[in-house]
Amino acid sequence: MSRLSVYHEHHPALPSKVLSHAEDIASTLAEVGVRFEQWQASAPIAPGASSEEVIAAYRPQIDRLMAEDGYVTVDVVSLNADHPQKAELRAKFLDEHSHGEDEVRFFVAGRGLFSLHVGEQVFEVLCEKGDLISVPAGTPHWFDMGEHPHFVAIRLFNNPDGWVAKFTGDEIASRFPRLED
Ligand SMILES: CSCCC(=O)/C(O)=C/O
Ligand SMILES: [Fe+2]
Ligand code: NI
């Protein structure tokens, strides 16, 4: 089940708030400018579906976001526990970083743990199948795919150069919870 846990940045062991209803998660994240939505596919997605088929199943929602927020490219990224570089990839995303553009991810399958560092608070969002999150440009954050990663995600970009990260050098992420398998 999707979940939002809110922490003070100095108290990683004790969340001040834990929410599991999608409406509550969305309204709490909206207060800090973060978009959270749940989407339904407009067509069934068969196992092994191509990127084009995955995108087609969510075309109306993708087109709406592109029109609202000016995203120009869309792709599909897929990762599972057989990936030979899974440990390196996990470590890279686990260091606190920001991007010059919004980080927009829709989970077609699987799960991942996003943690957003906003002021003195950390908003930890467990994203599951059907969840969309948009991390605003410039927001320090990290992402845990877990020791045994499994996700298929649609990514939207407003920069055609794709994924570019600026690492903050802060070790805050090492003090916060990891994605539990
Ligand atoms: C679900 S893809 C997440 C990995 C990524 O692109 C990123 O920037 C994490 O912060
Ligand atoms: Fe990121
Ligand atoms: Ni304190």
PDB file of C-alpha atoms and ligand atoms in Angstrom:
ATOM      1  CA  MET A   1       0.000   0.000   0.000  1.00  0.00           C
ATOM      2  CA  SER A   2       1.290   3.485  -0.857  1.00  0.00           C
ATOM      3  CA  ARG A   3       2.459   5.423   2.212  1.00  0.00           C
ATOM      4  CA  LEU A   4       3.703   8.868   3.189  1.00  0.00           C
ATOM      5  CA  SER A   5       5.837   9.250   6.313  1.00  0.00           C
ATOM      6  CA  VAL A   6       6.867  12.753   7.394  1.00  0.00           C
ATOM      7  CA  TYR A   7       9.967  13.222   9.565  1.00  0.00           C
ATOM      8  CA  HIS A   8      11.910  16.084  11.042  1.00  0.00           C
ATOM      9  CA  GLU A   9      15.337  16.001   9.380  1.00  0.00           C
ATOM     10  CA  HIS A  10      17.014  15.308  12.742  1.00  0.00           C
ATOM     11  CA  HIS A  11      14.657  12.502  13.794  1.00  0.00           C
ATOM     12  CA  PRO A  12      14.846   9.693  11.246  1.00  0.00           C
ATOM     13  CA  ALA A  13      13.648   7.080  13.741  1.00  0.00           C
ATOM     14  CA  LEU A  14      10.289   8.675  14.512  1.00  0.00           C
ATOM     15  CA  PRO A  15       7.892   9.956  11.847  1.00  0.00           C
ATOM     16  CA  SER A  16       5.641  12.811  12.951  1.00  0.00           C
ATOM     17  CA  LYS A  17       2.941  11.656  10.532  1.00  0.00           C
ATOM     18  CA  VAL A  18       2.164   8.450   8.587  1.00  0.00           C
ATOM     19  CA  LEU A  19      -0.573   8.471   5.926  1.00  0.00           C
ATOM     20  CA  SER A  20      -1.838   5.657   3.723  1.00  0.00           C
ATOM     21  CA  HIS A  21      -4.944   7.061   2.023  1.00  0.00           C
ATOM     22  CA  ALA A  22      -4.104   8.371  -1.438  1.00  0.00           C
ATOM     23  CA  GLU A  23      -6.183  11.573  -0.972  1.00  0.00           C
ATOM     24  CA  ASP A  24      -4.366  12.389   2.291  1.00  0.00           C
ATOM     25  CA  ILE A  25      -0.973  11.665   0.737  1.00  0.00           C
ATOM     26  CA  ALA A  26      -1.807  13.878  -2.269  1.00  0.00           C
ATOM     27  CA  SER A  27      -3.100  16.815  -0.206  1.00  0.00           C
ATOM     28  CA  THR A  28      -0.163  16.717   2.242  1.00  0.00           C
ATOM     29  CA  LEU A  29       2.382  16.598  -0.581  1.00  0.00           C
ATOM     30  CA  ALA A  30       0.533  19.335  -2.496  1.00  0.00           C
ATOM     31  CA  GLU A  31       1.195  21.671   0.480  1.00  0.00           C
ATOM     32  CA  VAL A  32       4.905  21.482  -0.388  1.00  0.00           C
ATOM     33  CA  GLY A  33       4.375  21.663  -4.160  1.00  0.00           C
ATOM     34  CA  VAL A  34       4.685  17.931  -4.854  1.00  0.00           C
ATOM     35  CA  ARG A  35       2.196  16.258  -7.187  1.00  0.00           C
ATOM     36  CA  PHE A  36       0.954  12.762  -6.205  1.00  0.00           C
ATOM     37  CA  GLU A  37      -1.743  11.001  -8.217  1.00  0.00           C
ATOM     38  CA  GLN A  38      -3.051   7.500  -8.822  1.00  0.00           C
ATOM     39  CA  TRP A  39      -3.719   6.494 -12.427  1.00  0.00           C
ATOM     40  CA  GLN A  40      -5.716   3.654 -13.984  1.00  0.00           C
ATOM     41  CA  ALA A  41      -4.570   2.117 -17.280  1.00  0.00           C
ATOM     42  CA  SER A  42      -6.970   2.658 -20.159  1.00  0.00           C
ATOM     43  CA  ALA A  43      -6.054  -0.775 -21.591  1.00  0.00           C
ATOM     44  CA  PRO A  44      -4.661  -3.985 -20.060  1.00  0.00           C
ATOM     45  CA  ILE A  45      -0.850  -4.233 -20.092  1.00  0.00           C
ATOM     46  CA  ALA A  46       0.417  -7.719 -20.933  1.00  0.00           C
ATOM     47  CA  PRO A  47       3.605  -9.048 -19.296  1.00  0.00           C
ATOM     48  CA  GLY A  48       6.524  -8.119 -21.561  1.00  0.00           C
ATOM     49  CA  ALA A  49       4.639  -5.205 -23.148  1.00  0.00           C
ATOM     50  CA  SER A  50       6.786  -2.788 -25.166  1.00  0.00           C
ATOM     51  CA  SER A  51       7.464   0.799 -24.032  1.00  0.00           C
ATOM     52  CA  GLU A  52       5.064   2.005 -26.736  1.00  0.00           C
ATOM     53  CA  GLU A  53       2.293  -0.243 -25.404  1.00  0.00           C
ATOM     54  CA  VAL A  54       2.909   0.909 -21.833  1.00  0.00           C
ATOM     55  CA  ILE A  55       2.814   4.576 -22.849  1.00  0.00           C
ATOM     56  CA  ALA A  56      -0.327   4.004 -24.949  1.00  0.00           C
ATOM     57  CA  ALA A  57      -2.141   2.572 -21.908  1.00  0.00           C
ATOM     58  CA  TYR A  58      -1.628   5.866 -20.018  1.00  0.00           C
ATOM     59  CA  ARG A  59      -1.743   8.253 -23.016  1.00  0.00           C
ATOM     60  CA  PRO A  60      -4.575  10.516 -21.720  1.00  0.00           C
ATOM     61  CA  GLN A  61      -2.872  11.107 -18.353  1.00  0.00           C
ATOM     62  CA  ILE A  62       0.545  11.616 -19.986  1.00  0.00           C
ATOM     63  CA  ASP A  63      -0.888  14.125 -22.472  1.00  0.00           C
ATOM     64  CA  ARG A  64      -2.577  16.043 -19.642  1.00  0.00           C
ATOM     65  CA  LEU A  65       0.683  16.375 -17.682  1.00  0.00           C
ATOM     66  CA  MET A  66       2.620  17.334 -20.811  1.00  0.00           C
ATOM     67  CA  ALA A  67       0.092  20.079 -21.547  1.00  0.00           C
ATOM     68  CA  GLU A  68      -0.057  21.299 -17.923  1.00  0.00           C
ATOM     69  CA  ASP A  69       3.641  21.274 -17.076  1.00  0.00           C
ATOM     70  CA  GLY A  70       5.403  21.438 -20.451  1.00  0.00           C
ATOM     71  CA  TYR A  71       7.106  18.031 -20.465  1.00  0.00           C
ATOM     72  CA  VAL A  72       8.566  17.215 -23.855  1.00  0.00           C
ATOM     73  CA  THR A  73       9.836  13.650 -23.674  1.00  0.00           C
ATOM     74  CA  VAL A  74       8.508  10.425 -22.223  1.00  0.00           C
ATOM     75  CA  ASP A  75      10.167   7.039 -21.809  1.00  0.00           C
ATOM     76  CA  VAL A  76       9.861   3.811 -19.850  1.00  0.00           C
ATOM     77  CA  VAL A  77      12.527   2.488 -17.491  1.00  0.00           C
ATOM     78  CA  SER A  78      12.469  -1.021 -16.145  1.00  0.00           C
ATOM     79  CA  LEU A  79      14.691  -2.625 -13.541  1.00  0.00           C
ATOM     80  CA  ASN A  80      14.664  -5.957 -11.759  1.00  0.00           C
ATOM     81  CA  ALA A  81      16.801  -8.053  -9.444  1.00  0.00           C
ATOM     82  CA  ASP A  82      18.652  -9.650 -12.402  1.00  0.00           C
ATOM     83  CA  HIS A  83      20.196  -6.317 -13.395  1.00  0.00           C
ATOM     84  CA  PRO A  84      24.029  -6.717 -13.253  1.00  0.00           C
ATOM     85  CA  GLN A  85      24.554  -3.114 -12.022  1.00  0.00           C
ATOM     86  CA  LYS A  86      21.700  -3.034  -9.516  1.00  0.00           C
ATOM     87  CA  ALA A  87      23.980  -2.324  -6.524  1.00  0.00           C
ATOM     88  CA  GLU A  88      25.738   0.598  -8.262  1.00  0.00           C
ATOM     89  CA  LEU A  89      22.449   2.034  -9.479  1.00  0.00           C
ATOM     90  CA  ARG A  90      20.922   1.744  -6.031  1.00  0.00           C
ATOM     91  CA  ALA A  91      23.911   3.510  -4.461  1.00  0.00           C
ATOM     92  CA  LYS A  92      23.796   6.346  -7.021  1.00  0.00           C
ATOM     93  CA  PHE A  93      20.140   7.194  -6.414  1.00  0.00           C
ATOM     94  CA  LEU A  94      20.600   6.833  -2.635  1.00  0.00           C
ATOM     95  CA  ASP A  95      22.843   9.897  -2.419  1.00  0.00           C
ATOM     96  CA  GLU A  96      20.910  13.120  -1.880  1.00  0.00           C
ATOM     97  CA  HIS A  97      20.648  15.049  -5.148  1.00  0.00           C
ATOM     98  CA  SER A  98      18.456  17.457  -7.089  1.00  0.00           C
ATOM     99  CA  HIS A  99      17.649  18.008 -10.735  1.00  0.00           C
ATOM    100  CA  GLY A 100      17.263  21.156 -12.832  1.00  0.00           C
ATOM    101  CA  GLU A 101      13.830  19.903 -13.862  1.00  0.00           C
ATOM    102  CA  ASP A 102      10.920  18.100 -12.237  1.00  0.00           C
ATOM    103  CA  GLU A 103      11.442  14.381 -11.603  1.00  0.00           C
ATOM    104  CA  VAL A 104       8.194  12.832 -12.804  1.00  0.00           C
ATOM    105  CA  ARG A 105       7.782   9.087 -12.307  1.00  0.00           C
ATOM    106  CA  PHE A 106       4.729   6.889 -12.756  1.00  0.00           C
ATOM    107  CA  PHE A 107       4.950   3.333 -11.399  1.00  0.00           C
ATOM    108  CA  VAL A 108       3.429   0.965 -13.947  1.00  0.00           C
ATOM    109  CA  ALA A 109       4.594  -1.965 -11.799  1.00  0.00           C
ATOM    110  CA  GLY A 110       6.697  -2.606  -8.711  1.00  0.00           C
ATOM    111  CA  ARG A 111       7.697  -0.062  -6.101  1.00  0.00           C
ATOM    112  CA  GLY A 112      10.274   2.434  -4.911  1.00  0.00           C
ATOM    113  CA  LEU A 113      10.902   4.742  -1.957  1.00  0.00           C
ATOM    114  CA  PHE A 114      11.317   8.478  -2.647  1.00  0.00           C
ATOM    115  CA  SER A 115      12.486  10.777   0.164  1.00  0.00           C
ATOM    116  CA  LEU A 116      12.167  14.526  -0.362  1.00  0.00           C
ATOM    117  CA  HIS A 117      14.076  16.971   1.839  1.00  0.00           C
ATOM    118  CA  VAL A 118      11.949  20.107   2.065  1.00  0.00           C
ATOM    119  CA  GLY A 119      13.126  22.696   4.587  1.00  0.00           C
ATOM    120  CA  GLU A 120      13.589  20.862   7.922  1.00  0.00           C
ATOM    121  CA  GLN A 121      11.287  18.001   6.945  1.00  0.00           C
ATOM    122  CA  VAL A 122      11.707  14.749   5.055  1.00  0.00           C
ATOM    123  CA  PHE A 123       8.691  13.436   3.108  1.00  0.00           C
ATOM    124  CA  GLU A 124       9.205   9.709   2.507  1.00  0.00           C
ATOM    125  CA  VAL A 125       6.852   8.377  -0.161  1.00  0.00           C
ATOM    126  CA  LEU A 126       6.475   4.653  -0.766  1.00  0.00           C
ATOM    127  CA  CYS A 127       5.322   4.580  -4.397  1.00  0.00           C
ATOM    128  CA  GLU A 128       3.614   1.469  -5.667  1.00  0.00           C
ATOM    129  CA  LYS A 129       1.936   0.315  -8.861  1.00  0.00           C
ATOM    130  CA  GLY A 130      -0.441   3.044 -10.090  1.00  0.00           C
ATOM    131  CA  ASP A 131       1.297   5.958  -8.311  1.00  0.00           C
ATOM    132  CA  LEU A 132       2.613   9.119  -9.936  1.00  0.00           C
ATOM    133  CA  ILE A 133       5.024  11.429  -8.142  1.00  0.00           C
ATOM    134  CA  SER A 134       6.503  14.679  -9.389  1.00  0.00           C
ATOM    135  CA  VAL A 135       9.490  15.997  -7.427  1.00  0.00           C
ATOM    136  CA  PRO A 136       9.850  19.707  -8.222  1.00  0.00           C
ATOM    137  CA  ALA A 137      13.068  20.941  -9.850  1.00  0.00           C
ATOM    138  CA  GLY A 138      15.697  21.883  -7.275  1.00  0.00           C
ATOM    139  CA  THR A 139      14.228  19.723  -4.460  1.00  0.00           C
ATOM    140  CA  PRO A 140      16.928  17.662  -2.686  1.00  0.00           C
ATOM    141  CA  HIS A 141      15.846  14.014  -2.612  1.00  0.00           C
ATOM    142  CA  TRP A 142      17.017  10.405  -2.774  1.00  0.00           C
ATOM    143  CA  PHE A 143      15.469   7.177  -4.011  1.00  0.00           C
ATOM    144  CA  ASP A 144      15.752   3.589  -2.803  1.00  0.00           C
ATOM    145  CA  MET A 145      14.957   0.726  -5.131  1.00  0.00           C
ATOM    146  CA  GLY A 146      15.859  -1.853  -2.474  1.00  0.00           C
ATOM    147  CA  GLU A 147      18.266  -4.760  -2.507  1.00  0.00           C
ATOM    148  CA  HIS A 148      16.028  -6.697  -4.915  1.00  0.00           C
ATOM    149  CA  PRO A 149      14.717  -3.958  -7.234  1.00  0.00           C
ATOM    150  CA  HIS A 150      11.545  -4.395  -9.206  1.00  0.00           C
ATOM    151  CA  PHE A 151       9.860  -1.568 -11.040  1.00  0.00           C
ATOM    152  CA  VAL A 152       8.633  -0.392 -14.421  1.00  0.00           C
ATOM    153  CA  ALA A 153       8.236   3.395 -14.499  1.00  0.00           C
ATOM    154  CA  ILE A 154       7.179   5.990 -17.029  1.00  0.00           C
ATOM    155  CA  ARG A 155       9.424   9.075 -16.904  1.00  0.00           C
ATOM    156  CA  LEU A 156       8.505  12.522 -18.199  1.00  0.00           C
ATOM    157  CA  PHE A 157      11.144  15.167 -18.858  1.00  0.00           C
ATOM    158  CA  ASN A 158      11.077  18.833 -19.762  1.00  0.00           C
ATOM    159  CA  ASN A 159      14.739  18.663 -20.719  1.00  0.00           C
ATOM    160  CA  PRO A 160      15.520  16.500 -23.772  1.00  0.00           C
ATOM    161  CA  ASP A 161      18.992  15.764 -22.306  1.00  0.00           C
ATOM    162  CA  GLY A 162      17.358  13.280 -19.908  1.00  0.00           C
ATOM    163  CA  TRP A 163      18.606  12.442 -16.411  1.00  0.00           C
ATOM    164  CA  VAL A 164      21.086  14.989 -14.977  1.00  0.00           C
ATOM    165  CA  ALA A 165      21.684  15.072 -11.198  1.00  0.00           C
ATOM    166  CA  LYS A 166      23.441  17.547  -8.913  1.00  0.00           C
ATOM    167  CA  PHE A 167      24.618  15.768  -5.734  1.00  0.00           C
ATOM    168  CA  THR A 168      24.396  17.798  -2.510  1.00  0.00           C
ATOM    169  CA  GLY A 169      27.196  15.963  -0.645  1.00  0.00           C
ATOM    170  CA  ASP A 170      24.919  15.713   2.421  1.00  0.00           C
ATOM    171  CA  GLU A 171      24.870  12.247   4.020  1.00  0.00           C
ATOM    172  CA  ILE A 172      21.342  12.637   5.396  1.00  0.00           C
ATOM    173  CA  ALA A 173      20.049   9.702   3.327  1.00  0.00           C
ATOM    174  CA  SER A 174      22.285   7.260   5.211  1.00  0.00           C
ATOM    175  CA  ARG A 175      20.379   8.037   8.434  1.00  0.00           C
ATOM    176  CA  PHE A 176      16.895   7.399   7.014  1.00  0.00           C
ATOM    177  CA  PRO A 177      14.997   4.123   6.439  1.00  0.00           C
ATOM    178  CA  ARG A 178      15.629   1.953   3.400  1.00  0.00           C
ATOM    179  CA  LEU A 179      13.050   0.227   1.244  1.00  0.00           C
ATOM    180  CA  GLU A 180      12.149  -3.024   2.947  1.00  0.00           C
ATOM    181  CA  ASP A 181      11.978  -6.079   0.709  1.00  0.00           C
TER     182      ASP A 181
HETATM  183  C1  LIG B   1      11.837   5.309 -10.647  1.00  0.00           C
HETATM  184  S1  LIG B   1      13.222   5.968 -11.443  1.00  0.00           S
HETATM  185  C2  LIG B   1      14.053   6.737 -10.071  1.00  0.00           C
HETATM  186  C3  LIG B   1      15.463   6.969 -10.275  1.00  0.00           C
HETATM  187  C4  LIG B   1      15.747   8.385 -10.648  1.00  0.00           C
HETATM  188  O1  LIG B   1      15.705   8.685 -11.807  1.00  0.00           O
HETATM  189  C5  LIG B   1      16.058   9.359  -9.664  1.00  0.00           C
HETATM  190  O2  LIG B   1      16.480  10.573 -10.054  1.00  0.00           O
HETATM  191  C6  LIG B   1      15.895   9.190  -8.353  1.00  0.00           C
HETATM  192  O3  LIG B   1      16.033  10.232  -7.563  1.00  0.00           O
HETATM  193 FE    FE B   2      16.383  12.051  -8.623  1.00  0.00          FE
HETATM  194 NI    NI B   3      16.395  17.637  16.705  1.00  0.00          NI
END
